[in-house]
Coordinates of C-alpha atoms in Angstrom, one line a residue:
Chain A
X12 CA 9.8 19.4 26.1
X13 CA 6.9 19.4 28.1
X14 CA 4.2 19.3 25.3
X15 CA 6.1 16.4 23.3
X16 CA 4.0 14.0 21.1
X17 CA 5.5 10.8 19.4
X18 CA 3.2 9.1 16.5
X19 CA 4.2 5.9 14.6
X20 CA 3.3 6.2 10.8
X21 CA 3.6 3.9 8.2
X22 CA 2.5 2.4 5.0
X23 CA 3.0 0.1 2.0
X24 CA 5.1 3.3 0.0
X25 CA 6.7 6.4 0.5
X26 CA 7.3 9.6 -1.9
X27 CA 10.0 12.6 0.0
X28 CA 10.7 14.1 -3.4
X29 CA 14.1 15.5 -3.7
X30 CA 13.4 19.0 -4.9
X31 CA 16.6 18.6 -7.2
X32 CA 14.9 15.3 -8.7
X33 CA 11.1 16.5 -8.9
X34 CA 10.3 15.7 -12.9
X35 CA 11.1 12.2 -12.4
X36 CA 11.0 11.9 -8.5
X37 CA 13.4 10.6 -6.4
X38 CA 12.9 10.2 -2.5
X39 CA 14.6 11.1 0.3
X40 CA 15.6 8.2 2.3
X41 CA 13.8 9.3 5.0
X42 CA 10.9 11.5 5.9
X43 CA 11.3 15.1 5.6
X44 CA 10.7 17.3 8.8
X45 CA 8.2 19.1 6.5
X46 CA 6.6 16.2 5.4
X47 CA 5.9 15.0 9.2
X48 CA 5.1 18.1 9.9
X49 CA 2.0 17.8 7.6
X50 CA 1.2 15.0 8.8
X51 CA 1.0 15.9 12.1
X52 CA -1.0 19.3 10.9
X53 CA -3.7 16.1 9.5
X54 CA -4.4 15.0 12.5
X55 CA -4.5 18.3 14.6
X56 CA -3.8 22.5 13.4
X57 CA -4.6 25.7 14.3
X58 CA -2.7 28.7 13.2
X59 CA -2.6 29.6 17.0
X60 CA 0.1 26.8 16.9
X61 CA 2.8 25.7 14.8
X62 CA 4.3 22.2 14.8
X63 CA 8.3 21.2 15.7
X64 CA 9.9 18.3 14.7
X65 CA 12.3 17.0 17.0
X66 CA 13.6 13.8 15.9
X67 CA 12.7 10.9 13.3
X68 CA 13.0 7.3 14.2
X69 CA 13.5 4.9 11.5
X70 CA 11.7 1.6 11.6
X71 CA 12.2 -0.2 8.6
X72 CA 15.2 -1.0 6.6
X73 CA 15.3 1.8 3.5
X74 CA 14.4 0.6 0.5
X75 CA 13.7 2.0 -3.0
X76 CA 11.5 0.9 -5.6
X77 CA 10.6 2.4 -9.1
X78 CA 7.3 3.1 -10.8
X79 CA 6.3 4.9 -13.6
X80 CA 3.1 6.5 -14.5
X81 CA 1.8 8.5 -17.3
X82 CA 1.3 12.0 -15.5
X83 CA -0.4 15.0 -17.3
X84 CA 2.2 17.6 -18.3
X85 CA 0.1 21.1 -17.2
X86 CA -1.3 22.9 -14.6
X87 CA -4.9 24.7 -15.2
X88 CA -4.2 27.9 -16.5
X89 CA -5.7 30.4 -14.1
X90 CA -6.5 32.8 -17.0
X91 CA -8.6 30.1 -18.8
X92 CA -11.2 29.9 -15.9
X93 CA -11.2 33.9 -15.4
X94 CA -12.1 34.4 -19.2
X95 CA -15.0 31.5 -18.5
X96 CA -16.5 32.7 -15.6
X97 CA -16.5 36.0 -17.6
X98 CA -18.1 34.5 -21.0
X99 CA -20.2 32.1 -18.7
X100 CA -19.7 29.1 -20.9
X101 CA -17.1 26.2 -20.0
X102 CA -16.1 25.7 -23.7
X103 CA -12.7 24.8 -24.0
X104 CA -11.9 24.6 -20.4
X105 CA -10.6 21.0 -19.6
X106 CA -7.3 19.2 -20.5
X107 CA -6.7 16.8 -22.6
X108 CA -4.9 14.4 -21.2
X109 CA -4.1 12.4 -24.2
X110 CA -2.5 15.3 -26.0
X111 CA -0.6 16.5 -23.1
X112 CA 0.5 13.3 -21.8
X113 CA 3.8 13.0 -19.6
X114 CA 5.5 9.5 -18.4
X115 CA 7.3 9.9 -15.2
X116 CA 8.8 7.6 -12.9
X117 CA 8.9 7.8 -9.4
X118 CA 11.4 6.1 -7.0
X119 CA 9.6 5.5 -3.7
X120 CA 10.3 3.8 -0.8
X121 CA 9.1 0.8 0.0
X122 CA 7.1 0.0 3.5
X123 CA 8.2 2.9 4.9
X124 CA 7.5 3.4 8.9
X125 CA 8.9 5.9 11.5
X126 CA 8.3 7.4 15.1
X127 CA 8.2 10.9 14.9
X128 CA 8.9 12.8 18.1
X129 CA 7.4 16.8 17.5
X130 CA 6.4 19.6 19.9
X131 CA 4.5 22.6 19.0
X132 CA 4.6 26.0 20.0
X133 CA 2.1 28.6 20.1
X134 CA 2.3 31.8 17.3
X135 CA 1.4 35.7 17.8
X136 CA -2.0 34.2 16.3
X137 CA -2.9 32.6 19.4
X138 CA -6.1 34.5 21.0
X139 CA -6.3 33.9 25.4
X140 CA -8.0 30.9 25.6
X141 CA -4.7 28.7 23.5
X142 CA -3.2 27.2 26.2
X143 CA -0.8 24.4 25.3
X144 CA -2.8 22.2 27.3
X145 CA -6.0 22.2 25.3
X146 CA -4.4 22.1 22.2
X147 CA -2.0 18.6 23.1
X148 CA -5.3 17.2 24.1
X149 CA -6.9 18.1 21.4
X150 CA -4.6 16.1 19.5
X151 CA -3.7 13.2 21.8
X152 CA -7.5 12.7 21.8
X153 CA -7.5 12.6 17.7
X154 CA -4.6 10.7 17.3
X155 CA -5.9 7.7 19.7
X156 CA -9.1 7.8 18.2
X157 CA -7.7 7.3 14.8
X158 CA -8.9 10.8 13.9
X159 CA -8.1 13.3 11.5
X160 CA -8.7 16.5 9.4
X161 CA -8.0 14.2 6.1
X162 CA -6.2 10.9 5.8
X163 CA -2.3 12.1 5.9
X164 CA -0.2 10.7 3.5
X165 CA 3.7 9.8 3.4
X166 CA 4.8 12.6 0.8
X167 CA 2.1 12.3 -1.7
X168 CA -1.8 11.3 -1.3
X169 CA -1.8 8.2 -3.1
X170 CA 0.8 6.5 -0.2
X171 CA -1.8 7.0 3.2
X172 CA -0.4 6.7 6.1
X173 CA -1.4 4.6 8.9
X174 CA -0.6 6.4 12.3
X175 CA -1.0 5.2 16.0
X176 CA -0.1 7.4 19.0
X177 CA 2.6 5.7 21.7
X178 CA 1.2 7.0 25.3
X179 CA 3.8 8.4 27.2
X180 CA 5.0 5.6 28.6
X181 CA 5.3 3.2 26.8
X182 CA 8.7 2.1 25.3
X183 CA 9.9 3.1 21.6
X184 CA 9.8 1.2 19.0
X185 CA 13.5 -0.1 18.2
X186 CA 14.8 2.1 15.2
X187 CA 17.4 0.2 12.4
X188 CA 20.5 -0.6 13.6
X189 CA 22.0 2.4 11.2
X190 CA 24.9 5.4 10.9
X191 CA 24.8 7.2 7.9
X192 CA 24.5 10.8 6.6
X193 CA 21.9 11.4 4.7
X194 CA 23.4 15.0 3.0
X195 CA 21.3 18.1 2.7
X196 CA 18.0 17.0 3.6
X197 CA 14.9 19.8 2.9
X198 CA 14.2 21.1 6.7
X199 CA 10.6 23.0 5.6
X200 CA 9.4 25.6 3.5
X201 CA 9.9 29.5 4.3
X202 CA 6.1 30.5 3.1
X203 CA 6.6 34.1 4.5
X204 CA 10.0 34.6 2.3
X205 CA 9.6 36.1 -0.6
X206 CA 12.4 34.7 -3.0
X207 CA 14.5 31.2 -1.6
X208 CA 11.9 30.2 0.7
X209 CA 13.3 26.3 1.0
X210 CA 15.2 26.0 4.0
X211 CA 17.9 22.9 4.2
X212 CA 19.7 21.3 6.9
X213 CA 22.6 18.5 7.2
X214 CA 20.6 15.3 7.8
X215 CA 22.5 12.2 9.9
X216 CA 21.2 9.0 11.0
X217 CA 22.4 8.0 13.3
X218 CA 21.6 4.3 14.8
X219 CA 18.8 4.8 12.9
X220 CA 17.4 7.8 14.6
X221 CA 17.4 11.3 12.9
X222 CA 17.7 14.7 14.9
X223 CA 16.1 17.7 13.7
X224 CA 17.6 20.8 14.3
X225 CA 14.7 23.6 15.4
X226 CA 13.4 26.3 13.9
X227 CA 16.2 29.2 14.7
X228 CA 19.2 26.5 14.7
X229 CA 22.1 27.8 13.2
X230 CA 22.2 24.5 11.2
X231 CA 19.8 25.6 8.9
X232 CA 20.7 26.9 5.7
X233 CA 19.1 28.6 2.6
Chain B
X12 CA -25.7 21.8 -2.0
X13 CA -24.9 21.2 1.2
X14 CA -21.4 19.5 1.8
X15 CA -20.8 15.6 3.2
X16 CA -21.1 16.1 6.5
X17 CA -19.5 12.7 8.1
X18 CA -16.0 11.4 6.9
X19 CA -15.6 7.7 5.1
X20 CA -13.6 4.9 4.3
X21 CA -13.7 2.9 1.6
X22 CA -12.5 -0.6 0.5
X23 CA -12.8 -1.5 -3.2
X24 CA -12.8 -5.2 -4.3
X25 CA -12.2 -5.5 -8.2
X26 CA -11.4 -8.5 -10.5
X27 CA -9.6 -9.1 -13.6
X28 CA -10.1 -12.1 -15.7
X29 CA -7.7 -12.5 -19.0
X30 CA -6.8 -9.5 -19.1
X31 CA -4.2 -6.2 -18.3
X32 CA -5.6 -3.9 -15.6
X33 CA -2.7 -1.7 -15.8
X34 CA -0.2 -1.8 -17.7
X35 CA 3.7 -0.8 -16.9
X36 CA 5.1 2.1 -18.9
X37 CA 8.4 1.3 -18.0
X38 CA 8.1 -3.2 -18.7
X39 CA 7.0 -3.0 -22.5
X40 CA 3.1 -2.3 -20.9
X41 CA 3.4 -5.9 -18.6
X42 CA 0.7 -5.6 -15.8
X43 CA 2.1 -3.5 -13.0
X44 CA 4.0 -5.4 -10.2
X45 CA 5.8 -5.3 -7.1
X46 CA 9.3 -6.9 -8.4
X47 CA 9.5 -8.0 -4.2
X48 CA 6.2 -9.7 -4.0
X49 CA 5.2 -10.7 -7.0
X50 CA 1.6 -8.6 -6.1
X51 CA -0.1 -6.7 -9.0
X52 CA -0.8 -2.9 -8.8
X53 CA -3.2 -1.0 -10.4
X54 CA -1.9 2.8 -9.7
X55 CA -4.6 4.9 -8.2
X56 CA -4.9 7.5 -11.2
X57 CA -5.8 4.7 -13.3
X58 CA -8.7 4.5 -11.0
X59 CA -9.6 7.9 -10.9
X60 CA -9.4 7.8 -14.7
X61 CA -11.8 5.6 -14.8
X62 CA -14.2 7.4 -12.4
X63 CA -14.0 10.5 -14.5
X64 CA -14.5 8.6 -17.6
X65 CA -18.1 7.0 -16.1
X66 CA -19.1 10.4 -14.8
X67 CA -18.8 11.9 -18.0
X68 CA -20.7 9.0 -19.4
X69 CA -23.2 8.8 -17.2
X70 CA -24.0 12.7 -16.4
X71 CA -22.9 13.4 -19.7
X72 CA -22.3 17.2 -19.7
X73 CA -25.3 17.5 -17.0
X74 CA -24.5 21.3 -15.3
X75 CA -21.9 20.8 -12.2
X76 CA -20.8 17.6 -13.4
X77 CA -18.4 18.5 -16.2
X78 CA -15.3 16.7 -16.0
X79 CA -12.0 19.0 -15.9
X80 CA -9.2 16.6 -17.0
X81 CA -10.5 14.9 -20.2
X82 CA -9.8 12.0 -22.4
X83 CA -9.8 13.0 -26.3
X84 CA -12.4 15.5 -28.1
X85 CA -14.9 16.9 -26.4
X86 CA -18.0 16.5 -29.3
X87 CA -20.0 19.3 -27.9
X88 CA -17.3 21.7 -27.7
X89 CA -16.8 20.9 -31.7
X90 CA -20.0 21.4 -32.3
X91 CA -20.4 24.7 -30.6
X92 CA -17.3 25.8 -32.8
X93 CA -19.3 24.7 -36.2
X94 CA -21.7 26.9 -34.5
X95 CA -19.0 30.2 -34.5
X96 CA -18.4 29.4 -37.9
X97 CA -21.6 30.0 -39.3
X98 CA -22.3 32.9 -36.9
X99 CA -19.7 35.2 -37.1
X100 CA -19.5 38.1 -35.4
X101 CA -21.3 36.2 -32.4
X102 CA -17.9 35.2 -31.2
X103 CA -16.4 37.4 -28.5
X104 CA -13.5 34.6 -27.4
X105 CA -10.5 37.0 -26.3
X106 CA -7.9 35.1 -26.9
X107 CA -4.8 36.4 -25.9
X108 CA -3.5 37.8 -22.5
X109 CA -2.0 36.0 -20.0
X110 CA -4.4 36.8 -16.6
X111 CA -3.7 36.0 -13.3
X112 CA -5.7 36.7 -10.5
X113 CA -5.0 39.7 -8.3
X114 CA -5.6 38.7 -5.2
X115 CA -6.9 36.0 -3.2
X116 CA -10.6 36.7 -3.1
X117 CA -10.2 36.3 -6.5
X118 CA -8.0 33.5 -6.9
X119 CA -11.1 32.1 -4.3
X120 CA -13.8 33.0 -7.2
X121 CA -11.9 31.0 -9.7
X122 CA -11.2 28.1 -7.2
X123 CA -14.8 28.1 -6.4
X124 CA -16.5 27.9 -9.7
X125 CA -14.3 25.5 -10.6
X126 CA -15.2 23.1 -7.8
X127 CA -19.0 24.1 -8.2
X128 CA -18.9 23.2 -12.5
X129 CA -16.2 19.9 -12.5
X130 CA -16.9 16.8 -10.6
X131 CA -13.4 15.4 -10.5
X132 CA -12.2 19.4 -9.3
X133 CA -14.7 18.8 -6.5
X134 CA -13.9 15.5 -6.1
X135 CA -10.3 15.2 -6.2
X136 CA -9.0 18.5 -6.4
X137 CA -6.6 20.2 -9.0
X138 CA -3.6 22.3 -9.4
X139 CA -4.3 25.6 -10.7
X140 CA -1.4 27.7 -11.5
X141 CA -3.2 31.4 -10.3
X142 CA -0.1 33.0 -9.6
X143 CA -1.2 34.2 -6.5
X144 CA -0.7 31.2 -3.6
X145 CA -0.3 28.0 -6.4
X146 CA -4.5 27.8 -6.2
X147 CA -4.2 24.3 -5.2
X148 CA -7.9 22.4 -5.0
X149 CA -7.2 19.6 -2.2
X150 CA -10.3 17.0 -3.3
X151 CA -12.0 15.2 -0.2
X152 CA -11.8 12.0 -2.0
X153 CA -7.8 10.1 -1.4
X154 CA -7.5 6.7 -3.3
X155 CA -4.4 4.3 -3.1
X156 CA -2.8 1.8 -5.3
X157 CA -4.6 -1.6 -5.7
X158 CA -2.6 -4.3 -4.9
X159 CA -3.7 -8.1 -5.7
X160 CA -4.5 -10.1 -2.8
X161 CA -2.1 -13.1 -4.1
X162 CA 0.7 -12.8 -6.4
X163 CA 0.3 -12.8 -9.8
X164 CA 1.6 -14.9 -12.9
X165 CA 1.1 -12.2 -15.6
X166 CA 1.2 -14.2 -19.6
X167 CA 2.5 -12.9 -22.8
X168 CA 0.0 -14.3 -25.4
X169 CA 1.7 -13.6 -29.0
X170 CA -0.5 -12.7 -31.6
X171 CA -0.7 -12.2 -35.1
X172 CA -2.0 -9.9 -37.9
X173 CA -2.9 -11.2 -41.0
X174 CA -2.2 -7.2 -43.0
X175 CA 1.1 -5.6 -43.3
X176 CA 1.3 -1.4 -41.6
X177 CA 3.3 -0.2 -45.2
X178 CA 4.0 -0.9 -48.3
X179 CA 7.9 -1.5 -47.3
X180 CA 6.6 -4.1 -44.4
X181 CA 5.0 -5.7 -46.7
X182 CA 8.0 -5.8 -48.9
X183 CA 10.6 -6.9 -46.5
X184 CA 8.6 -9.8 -45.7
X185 CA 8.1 -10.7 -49.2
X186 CA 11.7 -10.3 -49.8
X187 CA 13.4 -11.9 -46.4
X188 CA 11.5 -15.2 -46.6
X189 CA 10.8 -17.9 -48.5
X190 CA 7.7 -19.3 -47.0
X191 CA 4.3 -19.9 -48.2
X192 CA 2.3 -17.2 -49.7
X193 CA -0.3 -17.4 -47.5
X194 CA 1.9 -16.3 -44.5
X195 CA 4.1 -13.2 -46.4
X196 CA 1.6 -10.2 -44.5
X197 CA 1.7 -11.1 -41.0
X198 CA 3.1 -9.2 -38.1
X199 CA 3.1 -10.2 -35.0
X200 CA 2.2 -8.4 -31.4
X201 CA 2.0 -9.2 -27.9
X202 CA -0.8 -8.9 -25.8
X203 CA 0.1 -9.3 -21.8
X204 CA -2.7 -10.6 -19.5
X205 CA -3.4 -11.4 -15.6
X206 CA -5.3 -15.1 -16.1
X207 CA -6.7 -14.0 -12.8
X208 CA -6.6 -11.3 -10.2
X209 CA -8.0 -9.9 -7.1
X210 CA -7.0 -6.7 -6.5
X211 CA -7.7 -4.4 -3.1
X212 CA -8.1 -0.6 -3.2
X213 CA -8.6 1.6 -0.1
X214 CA -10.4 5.4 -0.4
X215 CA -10.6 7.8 2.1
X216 CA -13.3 10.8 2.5
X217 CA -12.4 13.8 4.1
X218 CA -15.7 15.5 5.6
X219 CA -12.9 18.5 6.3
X220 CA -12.0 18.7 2.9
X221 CA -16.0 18.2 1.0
X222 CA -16.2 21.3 3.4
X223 CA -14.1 23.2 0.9
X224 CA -14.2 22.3 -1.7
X225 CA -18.4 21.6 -1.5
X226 CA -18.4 17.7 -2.3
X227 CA -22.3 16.7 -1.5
X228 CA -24.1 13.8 0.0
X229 CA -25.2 13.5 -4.1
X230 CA -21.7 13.6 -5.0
X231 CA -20.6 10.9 -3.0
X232 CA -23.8 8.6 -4.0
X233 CA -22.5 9.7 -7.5
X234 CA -18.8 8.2 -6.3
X235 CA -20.0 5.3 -5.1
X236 CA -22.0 4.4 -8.6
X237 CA -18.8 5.0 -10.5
X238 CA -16.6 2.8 -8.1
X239 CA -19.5 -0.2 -8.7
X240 CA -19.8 0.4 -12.5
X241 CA -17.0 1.8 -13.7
X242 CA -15.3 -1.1 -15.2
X243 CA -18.5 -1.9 -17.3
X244 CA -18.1 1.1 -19.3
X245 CA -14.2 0.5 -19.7
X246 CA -14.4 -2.8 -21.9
X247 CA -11.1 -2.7 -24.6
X248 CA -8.9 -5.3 -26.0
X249 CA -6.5 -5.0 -22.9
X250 CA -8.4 -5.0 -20.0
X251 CA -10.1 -8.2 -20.5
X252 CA -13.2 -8.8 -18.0
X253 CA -13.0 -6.6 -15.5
X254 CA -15.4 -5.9 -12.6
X255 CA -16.0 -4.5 -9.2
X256 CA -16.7 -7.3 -6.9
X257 CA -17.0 -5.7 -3.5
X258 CA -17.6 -2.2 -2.1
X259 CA -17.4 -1.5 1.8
X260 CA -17.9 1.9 3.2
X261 CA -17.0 2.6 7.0
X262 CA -19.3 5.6 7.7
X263 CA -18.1 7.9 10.4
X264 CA -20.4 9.5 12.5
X265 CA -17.8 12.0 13.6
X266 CA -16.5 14.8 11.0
X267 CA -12.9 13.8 12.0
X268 CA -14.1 10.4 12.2
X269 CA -14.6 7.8 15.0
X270 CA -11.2 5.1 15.0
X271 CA -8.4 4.9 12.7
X272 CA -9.4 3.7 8.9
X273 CA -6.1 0.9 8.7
X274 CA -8.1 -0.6 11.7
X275 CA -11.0 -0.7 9.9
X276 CA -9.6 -1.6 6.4
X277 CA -8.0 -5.0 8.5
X278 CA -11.8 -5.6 9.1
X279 CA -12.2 -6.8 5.9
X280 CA -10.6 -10.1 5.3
X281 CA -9.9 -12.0 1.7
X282 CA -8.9 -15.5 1.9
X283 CA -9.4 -18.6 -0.3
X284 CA -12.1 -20.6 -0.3
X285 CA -11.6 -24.4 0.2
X286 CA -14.6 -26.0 0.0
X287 CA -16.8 -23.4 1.0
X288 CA -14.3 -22.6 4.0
X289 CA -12.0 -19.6 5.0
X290 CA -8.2 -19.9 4.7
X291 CA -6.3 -16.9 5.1
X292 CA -3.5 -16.8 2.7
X293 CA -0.3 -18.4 3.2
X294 CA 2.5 -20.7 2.3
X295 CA 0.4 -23.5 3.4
X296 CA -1.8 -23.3 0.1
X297 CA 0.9 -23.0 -2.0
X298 CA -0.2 -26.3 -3.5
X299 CA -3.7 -25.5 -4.4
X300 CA -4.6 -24.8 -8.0
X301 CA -3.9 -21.2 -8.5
X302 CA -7.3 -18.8 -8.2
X303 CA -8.8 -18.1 -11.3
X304 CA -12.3 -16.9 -10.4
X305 CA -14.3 -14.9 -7.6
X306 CA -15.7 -18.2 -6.2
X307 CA -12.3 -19.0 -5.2
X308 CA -11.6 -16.4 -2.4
X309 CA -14.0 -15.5 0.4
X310 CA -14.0 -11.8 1.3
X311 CA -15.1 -11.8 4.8
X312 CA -16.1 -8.9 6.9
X313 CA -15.2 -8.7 10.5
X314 CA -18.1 -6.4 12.2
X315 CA -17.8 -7.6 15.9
X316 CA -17.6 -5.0 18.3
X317 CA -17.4 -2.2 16.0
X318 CA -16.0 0.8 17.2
X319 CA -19.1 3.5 18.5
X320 CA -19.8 5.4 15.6
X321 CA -18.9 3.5 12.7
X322 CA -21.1 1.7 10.5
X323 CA -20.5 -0.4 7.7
X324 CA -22.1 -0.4 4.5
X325 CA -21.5 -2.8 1.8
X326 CA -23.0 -1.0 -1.2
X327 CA -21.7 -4.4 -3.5

């Protein structure tokens, strides 16, 4: 793993929704590859390259913590704006949130933080001049700097995310003292698939560190 | 319009006095806590909310500053409706038929004029079910929960009403007691307040994102009016007084911007104020009179070797 990265992020909450808990959302008990995988693809993407999570540190002791907000219950309805832009007018295009109100609570963690160790690899979209090289340095540079595409967040955009980039050598931050399995943890999203595109894999802690399985692993299911 | 070309970060400083800034669905509408800390919350949408509420106000129905996710009626949208009714014939609202794009230049069309006719589309993006690819609207503009700088000590105030809701109320009362007259109508109610609170919200700008979705220069100067007045235009029973205190933007010079924003946030320090000096806040003033106004805290702001490229603004 020559092109390796490993980025500390943390913050005040954390929201992994379990896809099987989603109307009122529970969290994983730890980050999601996919979710690290976005945040890494805040900091630094390029469809020339495509992210790989390797392993998940834990920092921080897991804890949960429940709030409820009132949410609004509907999505805008594509067909709504076409017939507007048609008519040219905007009457009747906005929701009302009072009418279509939803409360849902959300079980977050608290104060999450992990080291995320990733590498990336490069896709057919890469042109000639995407070496590996100019795209790690692209991103060491960012990550130092405190820069980024947008603020990434830990599962949803209200939680931000802090995240600080550990040079190469210096030492890892020490992960809980923790075994446990964590049971079928969401690996990533299929977007190419056309029906069943959410791809799961057995997740373990283990001393407090979490390995990933990669991308053609026989470990991941569908 | 040309799109915000440098990325920022904001801190928000805002105060409640006697009153709930956001109450809990789930605790009989107590003011949000943490139940570790004993630190009030105000959730972020609540603050959005209140954003889209003053730019509605305040560029009330102006064109590209319509506001997509609305509280109640909308008057001009009744009025144009008394207008149908006297005009028939005029009207040419298909209503039926479900549409969904049919590709993605045209679920691109639909994102676009929606981002160039709602403010809070452009500003915070929106989830718009186009069939095609989810048309989701990422906004540049990424707010987090409020949290109080101290702990609060939320009161129940009871209070009473001096009118029955029904006839049968009114009835059961007259029935079940025995007491004076003058006392046979009353219910009572609970109101919930923070005596006093400081509360800390950080916002993040994403140049990247204004990019897409076309959030201006204007827009954020538009932003950064509704984050100052906002609370003046929310006044209600609950909320008490409630009002922005402090506003500090870090203003990148780079897109991607030039040092991490929790680095910067740490910049800007609240402590109390002990006879007119700074002391950060910790066990060691646990015996001081608890905070009840702005004079008690000092928000200080560290700008010592600033990192090259950032500049601070406080706009409040």
């Amino acid at each position: 793993m020559a092109y390796g990265i490993r980025l500390v992020v943390e913050g005040p909450f954390g929201l992994f929704t379990r896809p099987e808990m989603k109307v009122e959302r529970v969290s994983y008990d730890v980050i999601t590859p996919s979710a690290a995988r976005g945040i890494l693809e805040a900091i630094h993407w390029k469809p020339a390259i495509r992210w790989v999570i390797d392993r998940v540190h834990v920092l921080h002791p897991i804890r949960f913590q429940s709030i409820r907000r009132n949410e609004v219950g509907h999505k805008a309805p594509a067909g709504n704006i076409k017939r507007a832009m048609n008519r040219g007018d905007l009457e009747g295009l906005q929701l009302l949130v009072d009418e279509d109100r939803q409360q849902r609570s959300s079980t977050v963690l608290v104060n999450p933080a992990y080291v995320i160790e990733a590498h990336f690899e490069l896709t057919p979209k890469a042109g000639a001049d995407d070496t590996e090289g100019k795209h790690l340095d692209i991103f060491n540079r960012r990550a130092a700097r405190g820069q980024c595409f947008h603020q990434p967040c830990l599962g949803t955009r209200e939680f931000a995310a802090e995240f600080r980039l550990l040079a190469p050598n210096e030492a890892l931050p020490k992960a809980i003292p923790e075994t446990r399995d964590l049971g079928f943890m969401l690996w990533d999203i299929d977007h190419s698939a056309a029906s069943r595109p959410s791809l799961f894999f057995r997740a373990r802690l283990e001393n407090g560190v979490m390995d990933v399985p990669g991308p053609d692993s026989a470990e991941i299911r569908r | 319009m040309t799109a915000l070309s440098q990325r920022h970060d904001f801190v928000l400083v805002f105060e409640v006095t006697n009153g709930n800034p956001n109450g809990d669905p789930d605790a009989g509408n107590l003011p949000r806590m943490d139940p570790e800390t004993g630190h009030g919350l105000v959730s972020d949408v609540s603050l959005k909310r209140k954003i889209r509420n003053y730019v509605d106000l305040a560029r009330n129905g102006q064109d590209g500053h319509h506001i997509y996710v609305q509280e109640g009626a909308i008057l001009n949208d009744q009025h144009r409706k008394a207008y149908r009714a006297l005009r028939p014939g005029d009207a040419k609202v298909d209503k039926d038929a479900k549409l969904n794009p049919k590709d993605d230049a045209e679920a691109n069309q639909l994102r676009d004029f929606m981002c160039a006719n709602f403010f809070d589309v452009r500003t915070f993006g929106a989830v718009m079910s186009t069939g095609v690819n989810c048309g989701q609207v990422k906004g540049p503009v990424q707010i987090t929960f409020a949290s109080s700088v101290e702990p609060i000590m939320p009161a129940e105030i009871s209070i009473t009403r001096m009118a029955a809701t029904n006839e049968a109320e009114k009835k059961q009362k007259a029935d079940g007691d025995d007491s004076d007259e003058r006392k046979e109508n009353r219910t009572m109610g609970r109101k919930h307040i923070v005596p006093y609170g400081l509360y800390v919200a950080h916002g993040f700008i994403s140049a990247k994102f204004a990019e897409r979705t076309g959030f201006s220069n204007a827009d954020l100067d538009l932003l950064t009016e509704a984050l100052t007045n906002m609370f003046e235009h929310d006044r209600s029973a609950a909320r008490g007084e409630m009002a922005s205190r402090k506003l500090i933007v870090f203003r990148h010079e780079n897109a991607l911007g030039n040092a991490p924003a929790h680095k910067l946030f740490e910049r800007v320090k609240i402590g109390r104020n002990i006879d007119g000096e700074f002391h950060s806040i910790d066990r060691r003033l646990d015996n001081l009179p608890p905070a009840r106004k702005f004079e008690d805290y000092v928000v200080a702001i560290d700008r010592s070797d600033l990192p090259t490229g950032v500049e601070v603004l406080e706009l409040l």
